[in-house]
mmCIF file of C-alpha atoms in Angstrom:
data_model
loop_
_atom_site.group_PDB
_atom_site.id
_atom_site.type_symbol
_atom_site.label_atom_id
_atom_site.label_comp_id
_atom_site.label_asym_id
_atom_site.label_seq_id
_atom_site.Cartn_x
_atom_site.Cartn_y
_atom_site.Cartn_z
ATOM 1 C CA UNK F 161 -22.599 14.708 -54.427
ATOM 2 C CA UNK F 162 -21.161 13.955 -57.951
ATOM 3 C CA UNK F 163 -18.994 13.998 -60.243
ATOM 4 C CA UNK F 164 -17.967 16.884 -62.378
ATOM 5 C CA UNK F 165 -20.768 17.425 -64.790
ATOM 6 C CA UNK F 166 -18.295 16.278 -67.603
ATOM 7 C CA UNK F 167 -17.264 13.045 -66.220
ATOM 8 C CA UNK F 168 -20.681 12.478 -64.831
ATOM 9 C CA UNK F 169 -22.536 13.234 -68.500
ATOM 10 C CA UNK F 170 -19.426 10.270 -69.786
ATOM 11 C CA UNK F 171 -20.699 8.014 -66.688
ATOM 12 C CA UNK F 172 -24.589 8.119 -67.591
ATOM 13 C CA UNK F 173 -23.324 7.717 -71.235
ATOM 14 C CA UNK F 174 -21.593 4.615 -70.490
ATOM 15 C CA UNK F 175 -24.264 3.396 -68.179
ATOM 16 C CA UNK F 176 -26.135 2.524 -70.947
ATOM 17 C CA UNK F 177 -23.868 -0.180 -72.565
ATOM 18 C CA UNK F 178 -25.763 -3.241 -72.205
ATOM 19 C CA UNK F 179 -24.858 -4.851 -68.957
ATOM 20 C CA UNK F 180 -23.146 -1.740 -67.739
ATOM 21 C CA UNK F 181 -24.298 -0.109 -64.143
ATOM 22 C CA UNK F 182 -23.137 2.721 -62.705
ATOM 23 C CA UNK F 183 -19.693 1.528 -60.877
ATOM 24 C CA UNK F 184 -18.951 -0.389 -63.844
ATOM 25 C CA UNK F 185 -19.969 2.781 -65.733
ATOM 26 C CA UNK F 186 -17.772 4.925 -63.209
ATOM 27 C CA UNK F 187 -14.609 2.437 -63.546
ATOM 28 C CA UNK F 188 -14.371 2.658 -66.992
ATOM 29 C CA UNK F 189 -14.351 6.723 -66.978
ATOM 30 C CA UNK F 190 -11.741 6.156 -64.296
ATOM 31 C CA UNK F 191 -9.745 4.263 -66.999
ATOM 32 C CA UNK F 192 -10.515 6.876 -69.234
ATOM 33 C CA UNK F 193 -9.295 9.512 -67.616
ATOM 34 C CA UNK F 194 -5.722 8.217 -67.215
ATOM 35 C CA UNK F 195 -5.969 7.635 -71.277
ATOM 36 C CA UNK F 196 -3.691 10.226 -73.602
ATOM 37 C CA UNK F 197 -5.538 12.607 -75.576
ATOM 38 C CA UNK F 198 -4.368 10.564 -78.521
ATOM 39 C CA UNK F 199 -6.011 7.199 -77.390
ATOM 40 C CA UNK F 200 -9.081 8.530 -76.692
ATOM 41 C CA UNK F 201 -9.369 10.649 -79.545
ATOM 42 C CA UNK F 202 -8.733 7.310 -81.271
ATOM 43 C CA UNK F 203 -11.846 5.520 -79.980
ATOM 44 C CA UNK F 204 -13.841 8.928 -80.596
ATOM 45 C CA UNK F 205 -13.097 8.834 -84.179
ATOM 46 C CA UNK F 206 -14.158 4.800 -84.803
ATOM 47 C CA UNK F 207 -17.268 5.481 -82.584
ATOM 48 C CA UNK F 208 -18.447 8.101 -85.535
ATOM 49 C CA UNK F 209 -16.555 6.247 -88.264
ATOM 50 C CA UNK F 210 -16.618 2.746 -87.953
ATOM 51 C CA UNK F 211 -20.649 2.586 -89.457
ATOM 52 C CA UNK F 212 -19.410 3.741 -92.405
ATOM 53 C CA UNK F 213 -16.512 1.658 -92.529
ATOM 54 C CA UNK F 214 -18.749 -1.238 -93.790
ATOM 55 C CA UNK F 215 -21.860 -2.421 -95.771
ATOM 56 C CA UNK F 216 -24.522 -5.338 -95.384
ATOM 57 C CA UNK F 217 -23.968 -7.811 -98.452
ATOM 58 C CA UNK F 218 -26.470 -7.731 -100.318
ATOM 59 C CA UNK F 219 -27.029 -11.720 -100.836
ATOM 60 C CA UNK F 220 -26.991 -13.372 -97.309
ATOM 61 C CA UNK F 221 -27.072 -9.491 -95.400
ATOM 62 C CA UNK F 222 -24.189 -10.578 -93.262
ATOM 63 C CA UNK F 223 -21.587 -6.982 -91.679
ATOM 64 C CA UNK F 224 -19.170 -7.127 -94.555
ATOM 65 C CA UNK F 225 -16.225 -4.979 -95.736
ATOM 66 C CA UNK F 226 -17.245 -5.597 -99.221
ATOM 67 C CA UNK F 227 -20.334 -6.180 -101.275
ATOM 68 C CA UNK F 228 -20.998 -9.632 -102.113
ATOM 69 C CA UNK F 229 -18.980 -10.528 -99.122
ATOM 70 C CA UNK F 230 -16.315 -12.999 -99.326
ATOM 71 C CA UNK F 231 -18.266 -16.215 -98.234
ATOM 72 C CA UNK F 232 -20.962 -15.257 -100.848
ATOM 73 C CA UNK F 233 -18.441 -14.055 -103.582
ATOM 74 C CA UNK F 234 -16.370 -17.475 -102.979
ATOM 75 C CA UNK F 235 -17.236 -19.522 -105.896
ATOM 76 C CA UNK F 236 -15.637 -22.753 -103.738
ATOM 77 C CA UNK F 237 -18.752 -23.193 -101.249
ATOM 78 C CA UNK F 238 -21.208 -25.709 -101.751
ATOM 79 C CA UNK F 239 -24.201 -23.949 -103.131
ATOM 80 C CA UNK F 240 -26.607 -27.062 -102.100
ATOM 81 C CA UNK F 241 -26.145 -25.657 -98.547
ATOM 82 C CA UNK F 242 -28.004 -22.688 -96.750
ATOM 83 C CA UNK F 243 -27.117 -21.491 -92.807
ATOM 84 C CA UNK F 244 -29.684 -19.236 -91.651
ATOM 85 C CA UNK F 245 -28.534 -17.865 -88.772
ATOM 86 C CA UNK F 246 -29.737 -14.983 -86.792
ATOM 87 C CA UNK F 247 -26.910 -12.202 -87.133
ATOM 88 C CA UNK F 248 -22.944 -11.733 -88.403
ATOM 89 C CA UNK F 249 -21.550 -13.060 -85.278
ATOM 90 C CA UNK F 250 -23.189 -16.354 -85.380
ATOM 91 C CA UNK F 251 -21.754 -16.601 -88.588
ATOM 92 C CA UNK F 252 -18.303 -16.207 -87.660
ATOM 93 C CA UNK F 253 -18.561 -18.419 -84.440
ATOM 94 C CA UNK F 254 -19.633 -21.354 -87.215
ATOM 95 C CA UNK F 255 -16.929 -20.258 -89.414
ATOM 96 C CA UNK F 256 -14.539 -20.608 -87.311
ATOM 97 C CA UNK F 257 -15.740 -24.007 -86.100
ATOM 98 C CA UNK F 258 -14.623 -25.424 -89.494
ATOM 99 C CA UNK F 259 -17.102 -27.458 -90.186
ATOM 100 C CA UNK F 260 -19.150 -26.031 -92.945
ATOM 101 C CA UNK F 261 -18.555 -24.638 -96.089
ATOM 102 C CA UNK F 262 -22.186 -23.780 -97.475
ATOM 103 C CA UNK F 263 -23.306 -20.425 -97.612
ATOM 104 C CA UNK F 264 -25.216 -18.042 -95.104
ATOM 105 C CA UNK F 265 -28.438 -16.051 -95.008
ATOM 106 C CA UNK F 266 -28.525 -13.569 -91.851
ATOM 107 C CA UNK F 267 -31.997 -12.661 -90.351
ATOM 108 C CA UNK F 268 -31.047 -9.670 -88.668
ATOM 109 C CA UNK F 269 -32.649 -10.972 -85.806
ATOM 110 C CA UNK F 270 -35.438 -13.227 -84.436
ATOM 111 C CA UNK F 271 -38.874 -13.115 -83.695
ATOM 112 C CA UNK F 272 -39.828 -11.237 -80.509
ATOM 113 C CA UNK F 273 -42.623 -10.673 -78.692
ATOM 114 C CA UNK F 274 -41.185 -8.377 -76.269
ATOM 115 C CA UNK F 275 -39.123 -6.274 -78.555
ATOM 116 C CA UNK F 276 -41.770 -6.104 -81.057
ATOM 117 C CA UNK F 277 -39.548 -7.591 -83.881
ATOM 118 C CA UNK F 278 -42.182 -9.802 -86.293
ATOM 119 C CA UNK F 279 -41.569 -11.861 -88.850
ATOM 120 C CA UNK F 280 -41.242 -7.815 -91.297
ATOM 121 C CA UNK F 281 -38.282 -6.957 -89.282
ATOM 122 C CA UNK F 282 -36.336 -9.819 -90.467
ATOM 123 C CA UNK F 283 -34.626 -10.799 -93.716
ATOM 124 C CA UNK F 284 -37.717 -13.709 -94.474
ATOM 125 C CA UNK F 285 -38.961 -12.019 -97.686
ATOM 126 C CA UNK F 286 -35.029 -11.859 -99.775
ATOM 127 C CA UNK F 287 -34.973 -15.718 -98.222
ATOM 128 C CA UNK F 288 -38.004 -17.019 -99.565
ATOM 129 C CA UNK F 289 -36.684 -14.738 -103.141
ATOM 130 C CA UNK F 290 -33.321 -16.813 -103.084
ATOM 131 C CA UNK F 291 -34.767 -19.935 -102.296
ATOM 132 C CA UNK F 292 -37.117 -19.386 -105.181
ATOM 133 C CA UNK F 293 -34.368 -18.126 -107.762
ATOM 134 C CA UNK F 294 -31.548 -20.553 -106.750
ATOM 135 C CA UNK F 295 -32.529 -24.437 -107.481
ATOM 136 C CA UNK F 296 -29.192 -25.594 -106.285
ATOM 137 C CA UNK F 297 -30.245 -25.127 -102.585
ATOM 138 C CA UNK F 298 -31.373 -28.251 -101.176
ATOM 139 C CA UNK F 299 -30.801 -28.131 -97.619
ATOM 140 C CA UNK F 300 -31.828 -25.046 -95.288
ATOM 141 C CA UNK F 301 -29.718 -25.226 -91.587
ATOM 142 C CA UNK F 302 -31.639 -23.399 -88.898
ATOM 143 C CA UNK F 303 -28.831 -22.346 -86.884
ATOM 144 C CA UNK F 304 -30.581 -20.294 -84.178
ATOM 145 C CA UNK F 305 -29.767 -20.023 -80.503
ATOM 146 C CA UNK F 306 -31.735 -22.649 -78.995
ATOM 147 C CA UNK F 307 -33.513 -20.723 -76.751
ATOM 148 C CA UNK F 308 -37.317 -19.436 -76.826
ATOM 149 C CA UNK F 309 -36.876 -16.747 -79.571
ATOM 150 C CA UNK F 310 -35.191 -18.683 -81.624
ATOM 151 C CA UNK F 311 -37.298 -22.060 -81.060
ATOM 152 C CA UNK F 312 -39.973 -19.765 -81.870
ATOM 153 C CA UNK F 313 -38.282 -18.480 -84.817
ATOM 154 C CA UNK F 314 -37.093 -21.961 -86.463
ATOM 155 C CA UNK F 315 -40.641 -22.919 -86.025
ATOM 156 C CA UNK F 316 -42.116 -20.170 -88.215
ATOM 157 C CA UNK F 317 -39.655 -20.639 -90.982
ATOM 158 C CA UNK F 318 -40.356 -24.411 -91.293
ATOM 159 C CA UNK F 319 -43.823 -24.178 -91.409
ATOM 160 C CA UNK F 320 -42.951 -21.557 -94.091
ATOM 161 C CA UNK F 321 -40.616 -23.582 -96.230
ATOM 162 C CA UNK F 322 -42.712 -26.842 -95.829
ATOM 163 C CA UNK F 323 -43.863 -26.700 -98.924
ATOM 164 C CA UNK F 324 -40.864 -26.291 -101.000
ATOM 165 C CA UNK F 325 -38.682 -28.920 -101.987
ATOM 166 C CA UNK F 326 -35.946 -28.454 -100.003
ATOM 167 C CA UNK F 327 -35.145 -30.749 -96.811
ATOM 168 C CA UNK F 328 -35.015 -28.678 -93.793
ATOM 169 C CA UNK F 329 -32.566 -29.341 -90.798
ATOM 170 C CA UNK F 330 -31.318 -27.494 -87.904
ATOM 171 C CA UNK F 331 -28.482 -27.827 -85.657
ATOM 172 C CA UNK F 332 -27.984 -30.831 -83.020
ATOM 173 C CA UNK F 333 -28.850 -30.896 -80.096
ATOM 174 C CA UNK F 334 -24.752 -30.452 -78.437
ATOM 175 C CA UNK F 335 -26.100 -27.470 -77.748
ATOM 176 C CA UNK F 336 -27.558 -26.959 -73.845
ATOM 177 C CA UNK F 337 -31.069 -25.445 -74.158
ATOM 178 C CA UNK F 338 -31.345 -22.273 -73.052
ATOM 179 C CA UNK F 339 -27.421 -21.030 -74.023
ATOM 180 C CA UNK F 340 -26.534 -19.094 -76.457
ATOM 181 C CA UNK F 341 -23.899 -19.886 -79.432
ATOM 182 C CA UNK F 342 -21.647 -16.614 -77.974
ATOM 183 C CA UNK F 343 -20.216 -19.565 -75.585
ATOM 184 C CA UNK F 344 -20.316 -22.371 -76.733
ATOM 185 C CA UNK F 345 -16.754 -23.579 -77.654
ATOM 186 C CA UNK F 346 -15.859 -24.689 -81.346
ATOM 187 C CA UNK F 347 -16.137 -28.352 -80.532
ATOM 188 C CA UNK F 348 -19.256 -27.787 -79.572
ATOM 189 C CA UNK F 349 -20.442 -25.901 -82.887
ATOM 190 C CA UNK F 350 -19.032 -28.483 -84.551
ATOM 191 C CA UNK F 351 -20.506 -32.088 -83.201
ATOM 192 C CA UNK F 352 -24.442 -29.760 -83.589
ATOM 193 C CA UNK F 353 -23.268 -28.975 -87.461
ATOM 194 C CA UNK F 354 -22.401 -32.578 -87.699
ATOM 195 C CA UNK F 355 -25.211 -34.382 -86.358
ATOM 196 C CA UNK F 356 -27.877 -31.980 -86.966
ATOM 197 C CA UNK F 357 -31.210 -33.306 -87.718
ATOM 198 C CA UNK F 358 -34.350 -33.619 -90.096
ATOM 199 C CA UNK F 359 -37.033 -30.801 -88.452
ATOM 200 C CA UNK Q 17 -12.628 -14.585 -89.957
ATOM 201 C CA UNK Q 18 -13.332 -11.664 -88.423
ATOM 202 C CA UNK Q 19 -15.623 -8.614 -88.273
ATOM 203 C CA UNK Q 20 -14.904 -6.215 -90.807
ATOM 204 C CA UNK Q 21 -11.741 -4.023 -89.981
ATOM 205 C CA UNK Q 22 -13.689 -0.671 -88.967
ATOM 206 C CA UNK Q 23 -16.083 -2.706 -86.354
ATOM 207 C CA UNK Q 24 -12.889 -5.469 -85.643
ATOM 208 C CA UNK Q 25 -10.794 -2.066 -84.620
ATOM 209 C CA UNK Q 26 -13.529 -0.868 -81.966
ATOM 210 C CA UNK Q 27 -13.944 -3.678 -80.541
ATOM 211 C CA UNK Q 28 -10.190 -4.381 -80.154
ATOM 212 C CA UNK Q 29 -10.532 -0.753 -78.824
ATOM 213 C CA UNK Q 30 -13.462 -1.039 -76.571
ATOM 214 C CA UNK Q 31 -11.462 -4.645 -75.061
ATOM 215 C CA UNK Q 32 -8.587 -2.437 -73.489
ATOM 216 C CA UNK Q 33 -11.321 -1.283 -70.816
ATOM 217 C CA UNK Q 34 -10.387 -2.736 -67.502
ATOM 218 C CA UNK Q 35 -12.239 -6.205 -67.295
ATOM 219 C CA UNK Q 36 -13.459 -6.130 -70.688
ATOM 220 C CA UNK Q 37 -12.425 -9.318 -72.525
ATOM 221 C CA UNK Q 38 -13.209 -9.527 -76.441
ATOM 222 C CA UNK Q 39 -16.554 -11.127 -76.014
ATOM 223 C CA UNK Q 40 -17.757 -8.636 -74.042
ATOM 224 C CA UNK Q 41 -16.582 -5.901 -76.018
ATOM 225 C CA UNK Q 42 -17.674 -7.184 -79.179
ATOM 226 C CA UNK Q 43 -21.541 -7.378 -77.319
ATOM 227 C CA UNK Q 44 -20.369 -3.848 -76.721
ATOM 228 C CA UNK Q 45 -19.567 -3.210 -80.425
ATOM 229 C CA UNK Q 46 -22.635 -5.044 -81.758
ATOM 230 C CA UNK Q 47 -24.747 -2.821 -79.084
ATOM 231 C CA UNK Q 48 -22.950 0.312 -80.438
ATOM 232 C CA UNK Q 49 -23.808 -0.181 -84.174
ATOM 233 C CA UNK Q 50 -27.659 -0.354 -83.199
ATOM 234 C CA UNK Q 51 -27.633 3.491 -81.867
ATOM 235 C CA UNK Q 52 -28.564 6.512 -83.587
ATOM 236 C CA UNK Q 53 -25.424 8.415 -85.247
ATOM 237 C CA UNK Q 54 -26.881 11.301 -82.902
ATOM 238 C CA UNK Q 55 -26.051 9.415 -80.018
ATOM 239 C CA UNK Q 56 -22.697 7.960 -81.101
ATOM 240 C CA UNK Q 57 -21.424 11.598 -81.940
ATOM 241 C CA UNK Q 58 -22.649 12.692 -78.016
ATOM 242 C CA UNK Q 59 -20.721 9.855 -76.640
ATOM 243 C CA UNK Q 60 -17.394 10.153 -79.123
ATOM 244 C CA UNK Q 61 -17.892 14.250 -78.187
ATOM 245 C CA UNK Q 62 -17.480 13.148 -74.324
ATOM 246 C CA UNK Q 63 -14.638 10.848 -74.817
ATOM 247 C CA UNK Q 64 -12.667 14.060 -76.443
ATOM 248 C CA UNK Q 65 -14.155 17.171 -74.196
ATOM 249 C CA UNK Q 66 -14.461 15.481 -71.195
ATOM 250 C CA UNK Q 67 -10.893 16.067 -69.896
ATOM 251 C CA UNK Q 68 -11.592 20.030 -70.125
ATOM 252 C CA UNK Q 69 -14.449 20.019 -68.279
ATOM 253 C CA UNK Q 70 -13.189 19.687 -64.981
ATOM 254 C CA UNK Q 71 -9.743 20.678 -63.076
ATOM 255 C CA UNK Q 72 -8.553 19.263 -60.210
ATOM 256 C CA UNK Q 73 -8.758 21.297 -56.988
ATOM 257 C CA UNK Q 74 -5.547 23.176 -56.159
ATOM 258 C CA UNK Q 75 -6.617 22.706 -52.701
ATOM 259 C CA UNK Q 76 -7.761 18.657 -52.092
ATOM 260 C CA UNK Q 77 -6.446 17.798 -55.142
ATOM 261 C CA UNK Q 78 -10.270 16.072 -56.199
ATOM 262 C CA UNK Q 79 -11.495 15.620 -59.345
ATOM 263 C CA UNK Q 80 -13.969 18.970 -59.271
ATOM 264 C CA UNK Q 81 -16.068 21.297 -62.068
ATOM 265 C CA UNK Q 82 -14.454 24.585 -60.277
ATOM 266 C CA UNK Q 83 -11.424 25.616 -58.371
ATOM 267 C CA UNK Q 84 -11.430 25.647 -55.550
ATOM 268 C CA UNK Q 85 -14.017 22.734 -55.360
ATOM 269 C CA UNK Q 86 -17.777 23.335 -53.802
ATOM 270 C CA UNK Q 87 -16.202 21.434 -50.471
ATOM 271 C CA UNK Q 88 -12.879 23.524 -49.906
ATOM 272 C CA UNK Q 89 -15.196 27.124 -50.746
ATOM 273 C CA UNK Q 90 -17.718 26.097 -48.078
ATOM 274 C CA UNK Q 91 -16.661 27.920 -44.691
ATOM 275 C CA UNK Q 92 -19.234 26.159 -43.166
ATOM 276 C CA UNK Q 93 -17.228 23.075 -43.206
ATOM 277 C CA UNK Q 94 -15.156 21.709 -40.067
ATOM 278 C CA UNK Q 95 -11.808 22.941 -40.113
ATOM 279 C CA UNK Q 96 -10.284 21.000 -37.172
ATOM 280 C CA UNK Q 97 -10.662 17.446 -39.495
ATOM 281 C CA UNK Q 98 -8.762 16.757 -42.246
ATOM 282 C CA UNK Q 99 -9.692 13.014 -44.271
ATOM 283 C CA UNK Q 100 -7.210 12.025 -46.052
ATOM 284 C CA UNK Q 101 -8.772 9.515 -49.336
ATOM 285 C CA UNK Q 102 -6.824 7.874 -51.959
ATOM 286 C CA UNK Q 103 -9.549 8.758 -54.875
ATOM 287 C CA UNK Q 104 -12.070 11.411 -55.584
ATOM 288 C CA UNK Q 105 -14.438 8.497 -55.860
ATOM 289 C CA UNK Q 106 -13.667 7.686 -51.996
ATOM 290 C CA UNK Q 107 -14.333 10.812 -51.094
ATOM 291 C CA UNK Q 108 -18.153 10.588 -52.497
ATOM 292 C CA UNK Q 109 -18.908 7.853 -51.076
ATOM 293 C CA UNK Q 110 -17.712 9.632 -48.085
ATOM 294 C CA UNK Q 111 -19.979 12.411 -48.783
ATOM 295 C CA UNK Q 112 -23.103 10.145 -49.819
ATOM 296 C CA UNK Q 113 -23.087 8.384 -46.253
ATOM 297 C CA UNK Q 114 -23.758 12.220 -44.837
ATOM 298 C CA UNK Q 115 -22.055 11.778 -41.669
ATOM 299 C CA UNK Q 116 -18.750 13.541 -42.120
ATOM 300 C CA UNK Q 117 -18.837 17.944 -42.233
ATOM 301 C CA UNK Q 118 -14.781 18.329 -42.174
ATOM 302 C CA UNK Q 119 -12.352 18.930 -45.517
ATOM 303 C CA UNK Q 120 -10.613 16.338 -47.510
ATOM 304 C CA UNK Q 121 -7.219 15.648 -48.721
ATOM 305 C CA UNK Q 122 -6.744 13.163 -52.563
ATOM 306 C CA UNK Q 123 -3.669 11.618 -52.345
ATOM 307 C CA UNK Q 124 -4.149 10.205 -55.628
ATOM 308 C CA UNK Q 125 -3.472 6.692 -55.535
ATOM 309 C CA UNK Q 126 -1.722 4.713 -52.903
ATOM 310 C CA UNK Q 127 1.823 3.285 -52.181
ATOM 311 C CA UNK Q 128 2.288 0.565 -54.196
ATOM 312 C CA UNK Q 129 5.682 -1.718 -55.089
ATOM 313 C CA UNK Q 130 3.792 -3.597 -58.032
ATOM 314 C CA UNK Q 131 2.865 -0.160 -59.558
ATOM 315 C CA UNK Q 132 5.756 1.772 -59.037
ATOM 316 C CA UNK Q 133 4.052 4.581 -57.481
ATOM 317 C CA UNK Q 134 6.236 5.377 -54.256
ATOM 318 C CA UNK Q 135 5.853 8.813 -51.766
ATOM 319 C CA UNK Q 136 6.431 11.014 -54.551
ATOM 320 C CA UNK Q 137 3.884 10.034 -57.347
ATOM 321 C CA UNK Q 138 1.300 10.851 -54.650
ATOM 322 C CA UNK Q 139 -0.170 13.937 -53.252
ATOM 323 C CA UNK Q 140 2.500 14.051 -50.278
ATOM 324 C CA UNK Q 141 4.431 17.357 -50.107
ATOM 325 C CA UNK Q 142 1.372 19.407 -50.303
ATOM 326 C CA UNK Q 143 -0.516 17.247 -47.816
ATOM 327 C CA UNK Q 144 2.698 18.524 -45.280
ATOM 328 C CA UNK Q 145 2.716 21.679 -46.573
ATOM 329 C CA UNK Q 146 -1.203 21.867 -45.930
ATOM 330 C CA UNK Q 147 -0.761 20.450 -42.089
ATOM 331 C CA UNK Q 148 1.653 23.183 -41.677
ATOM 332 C CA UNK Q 149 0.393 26.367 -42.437
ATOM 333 C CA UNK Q 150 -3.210 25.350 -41.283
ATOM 334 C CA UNK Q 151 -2.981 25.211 -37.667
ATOM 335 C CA UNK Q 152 -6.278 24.781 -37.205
ATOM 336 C CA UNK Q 153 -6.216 21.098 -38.378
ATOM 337 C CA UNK Q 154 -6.580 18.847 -35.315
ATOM 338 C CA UNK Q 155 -7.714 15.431 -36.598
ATOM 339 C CA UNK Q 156 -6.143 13.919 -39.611
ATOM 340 C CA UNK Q 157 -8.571 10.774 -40.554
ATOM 341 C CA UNK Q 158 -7.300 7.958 -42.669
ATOM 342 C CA UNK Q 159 -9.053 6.642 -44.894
ATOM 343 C CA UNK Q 160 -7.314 4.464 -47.492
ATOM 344 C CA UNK Q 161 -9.229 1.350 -48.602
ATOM 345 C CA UNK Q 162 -8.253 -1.758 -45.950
ATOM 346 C CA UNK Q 163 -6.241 -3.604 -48.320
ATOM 347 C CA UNK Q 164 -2.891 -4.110 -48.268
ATOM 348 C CA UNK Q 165 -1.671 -1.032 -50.400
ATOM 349 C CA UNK Q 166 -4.220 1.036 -48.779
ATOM 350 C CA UNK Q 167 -2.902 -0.300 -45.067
ATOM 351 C CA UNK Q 168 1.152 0.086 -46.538
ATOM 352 C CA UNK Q 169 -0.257 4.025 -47.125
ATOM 353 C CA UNK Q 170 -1.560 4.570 -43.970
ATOM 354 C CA UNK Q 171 1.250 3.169 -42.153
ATOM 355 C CA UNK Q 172 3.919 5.380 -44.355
ATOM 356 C CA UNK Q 173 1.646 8.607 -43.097
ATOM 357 C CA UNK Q 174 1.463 7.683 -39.916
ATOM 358 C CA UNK Q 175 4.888 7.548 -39.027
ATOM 359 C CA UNK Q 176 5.001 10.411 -41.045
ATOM 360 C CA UNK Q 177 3.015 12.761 -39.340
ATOM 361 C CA UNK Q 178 3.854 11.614 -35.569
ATOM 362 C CA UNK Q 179 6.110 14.442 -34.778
ATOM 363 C CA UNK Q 180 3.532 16.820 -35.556
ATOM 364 C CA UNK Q 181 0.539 17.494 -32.460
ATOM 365 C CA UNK Q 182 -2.102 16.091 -34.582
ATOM 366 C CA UNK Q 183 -4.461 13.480 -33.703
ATOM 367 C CA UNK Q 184 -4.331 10.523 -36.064
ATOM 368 C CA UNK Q 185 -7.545 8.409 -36.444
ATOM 369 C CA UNK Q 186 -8.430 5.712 -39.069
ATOM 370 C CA UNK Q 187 -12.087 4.300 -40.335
ATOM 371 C CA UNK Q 188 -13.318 1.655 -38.228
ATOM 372 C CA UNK Q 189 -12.948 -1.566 -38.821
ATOM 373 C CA UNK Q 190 -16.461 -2.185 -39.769
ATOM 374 C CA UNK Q 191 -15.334 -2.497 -42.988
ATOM 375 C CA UNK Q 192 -14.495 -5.833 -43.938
ATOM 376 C CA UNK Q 193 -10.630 -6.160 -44.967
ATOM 377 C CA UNK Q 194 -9.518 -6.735 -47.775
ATOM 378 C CA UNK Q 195 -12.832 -5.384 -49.329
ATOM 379 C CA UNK Q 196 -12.823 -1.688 -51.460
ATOM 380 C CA UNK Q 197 -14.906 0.991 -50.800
ATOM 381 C CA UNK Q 198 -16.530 0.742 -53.677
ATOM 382 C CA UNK Q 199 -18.959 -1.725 -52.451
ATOM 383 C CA UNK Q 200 -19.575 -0.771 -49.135
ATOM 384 C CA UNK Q 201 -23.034 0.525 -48.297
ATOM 385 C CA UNK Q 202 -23.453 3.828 -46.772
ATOM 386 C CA UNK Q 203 -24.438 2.747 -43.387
ATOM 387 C CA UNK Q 204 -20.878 0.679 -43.242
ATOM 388 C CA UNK Q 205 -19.283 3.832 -44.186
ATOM 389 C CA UNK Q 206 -21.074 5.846 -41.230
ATOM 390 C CA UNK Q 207 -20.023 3.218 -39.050
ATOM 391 C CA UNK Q 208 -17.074 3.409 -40.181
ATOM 392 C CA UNK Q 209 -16.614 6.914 -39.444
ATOM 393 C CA UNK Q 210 -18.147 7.161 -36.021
ATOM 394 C CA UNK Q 211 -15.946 4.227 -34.952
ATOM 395 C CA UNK Q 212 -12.415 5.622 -36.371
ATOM 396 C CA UNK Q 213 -10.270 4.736 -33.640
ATOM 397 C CA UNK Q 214 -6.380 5.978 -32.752
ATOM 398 C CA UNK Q 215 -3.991 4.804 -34.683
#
């Protein structure tokens, strides 16, 4: 016995969320239900709209409302400095820290065995361009999760950039192996910006 | 900083799901913007049409695709038992543990002081209405979740209904109080059922 088909199709549609079952799946449609037409109609229109509500900048590839985004079009940063980090969020959990004021360059990922993502997938070509083009860089901060893909990842980019004259550091071990930066706490981001360390 | 304002608004409108804080909607968000527009458009198409797709059953008052529901239309159901739930959800699980053949009755919710929802916001008048002209009702069977709104409920009904020659029963107590239904396994719920006890 289920649902209506209606609510059940919503229910397997939800399902799929990432970390979502079914009774969290089935709560949530609950809540739904007892929504106004208005409200919902609401989140309906940002689920089809909100993709084209912004753009990837074109110089670090970070989720931006405008194109250079405002870190890259902020002529105040310290151009000697590079964050590679491995998407937007990470980005905004170091901004926030307020500890750096260099610019970014987003992967779009990291390497991945078991998702099939290779070095292709991710934004390593328009890095290696920039670092060529733009002599003021001379520091490159790997800023990826400290966990196996992105061990694995900070290891293929140094090997990478070994050659070039550019002194290559990532962030300090505050960090607990095997987190994530989603939750670690701004304190935290802060002390591994501040001591991070020749790699 | 923040996400730009199209993906910022969905996740500020994905964190108004119950138990969905901003990190987890924003894992939501970042989840969304990886799917296919195809897919986005099925889900924002739910989220408006899935309100019409189902009526509640003039009869039980549960959550059903037709009126009345597939339960109320079947005569071969046992007319002498009447189980009284406080969701349409309750009433599945019900039906999943396969050891209950009467009819059902949604109240809709439960008593509750903190809520505001007294006697009348629930399905009440029709439930006395129903016990009235349908003499051949001879069990009514509680089953409100063992908490203390759903115990506050059964309490109110069964002073309620003691004037009337009805047998009053309740699940029994194999399920653990203060626990839901939700998370009860079917067997509990059989139990449950075979156990029900006078109340």
């Amino acid at each position: 016995m289920k649902y209506p088909p209606a609510i059940q199709k919503l229910i397997d549609q939800l399902s799929e969320l990432p970390t979502v079952g079914p009774k969290t799946a089935e709560r949530y449609a609950l809540f739904l239900l007892k929504q106004s037409d208005a409200w919902l109609a609401g989140l309906a229109q940002s689920l089809q709209n909100f993709k084209s509500g912004f753009v990837y900048c074109s110089v670090c590839h970070a989720l931006s409302a405008t194109n250079p985004c405002s870190i890259c079009a902020d002529a105040k940063r310290d151009l000697n400095l590079l964050c590679i980090v491995s998407e937007t969020k990470d980005m905004l959990l170091i901004e926030d820290s307020r500890s750096y004021n260099g610019r970014y360059h987003i992967l779009g990922g990291t390497l991945s065995a078991i998702n099939h993502q290779g070095p292709e997938s991710l934004q390593i070509n328009s890095l290696l361009s920039k670092l060529k083009h733009q002599p003021t860089i001379k520091e490159v901060i790997l800023a990826l999760n400290p966990d196996f893909e992105g061990e694995t990842t900070s290891l293929y980019l140094k090997k990478l950039l070994a050659d070039l004259p550019i002194r290559i550091s990532r962030l300090a071990r505050g960090l607990p192996t095997g987190a994530t930066l989603d939750y670690a706490d701004q304190q935290t981001i802060a002390n591994a910006l501040k001591f991070r360390n020749k790699y």
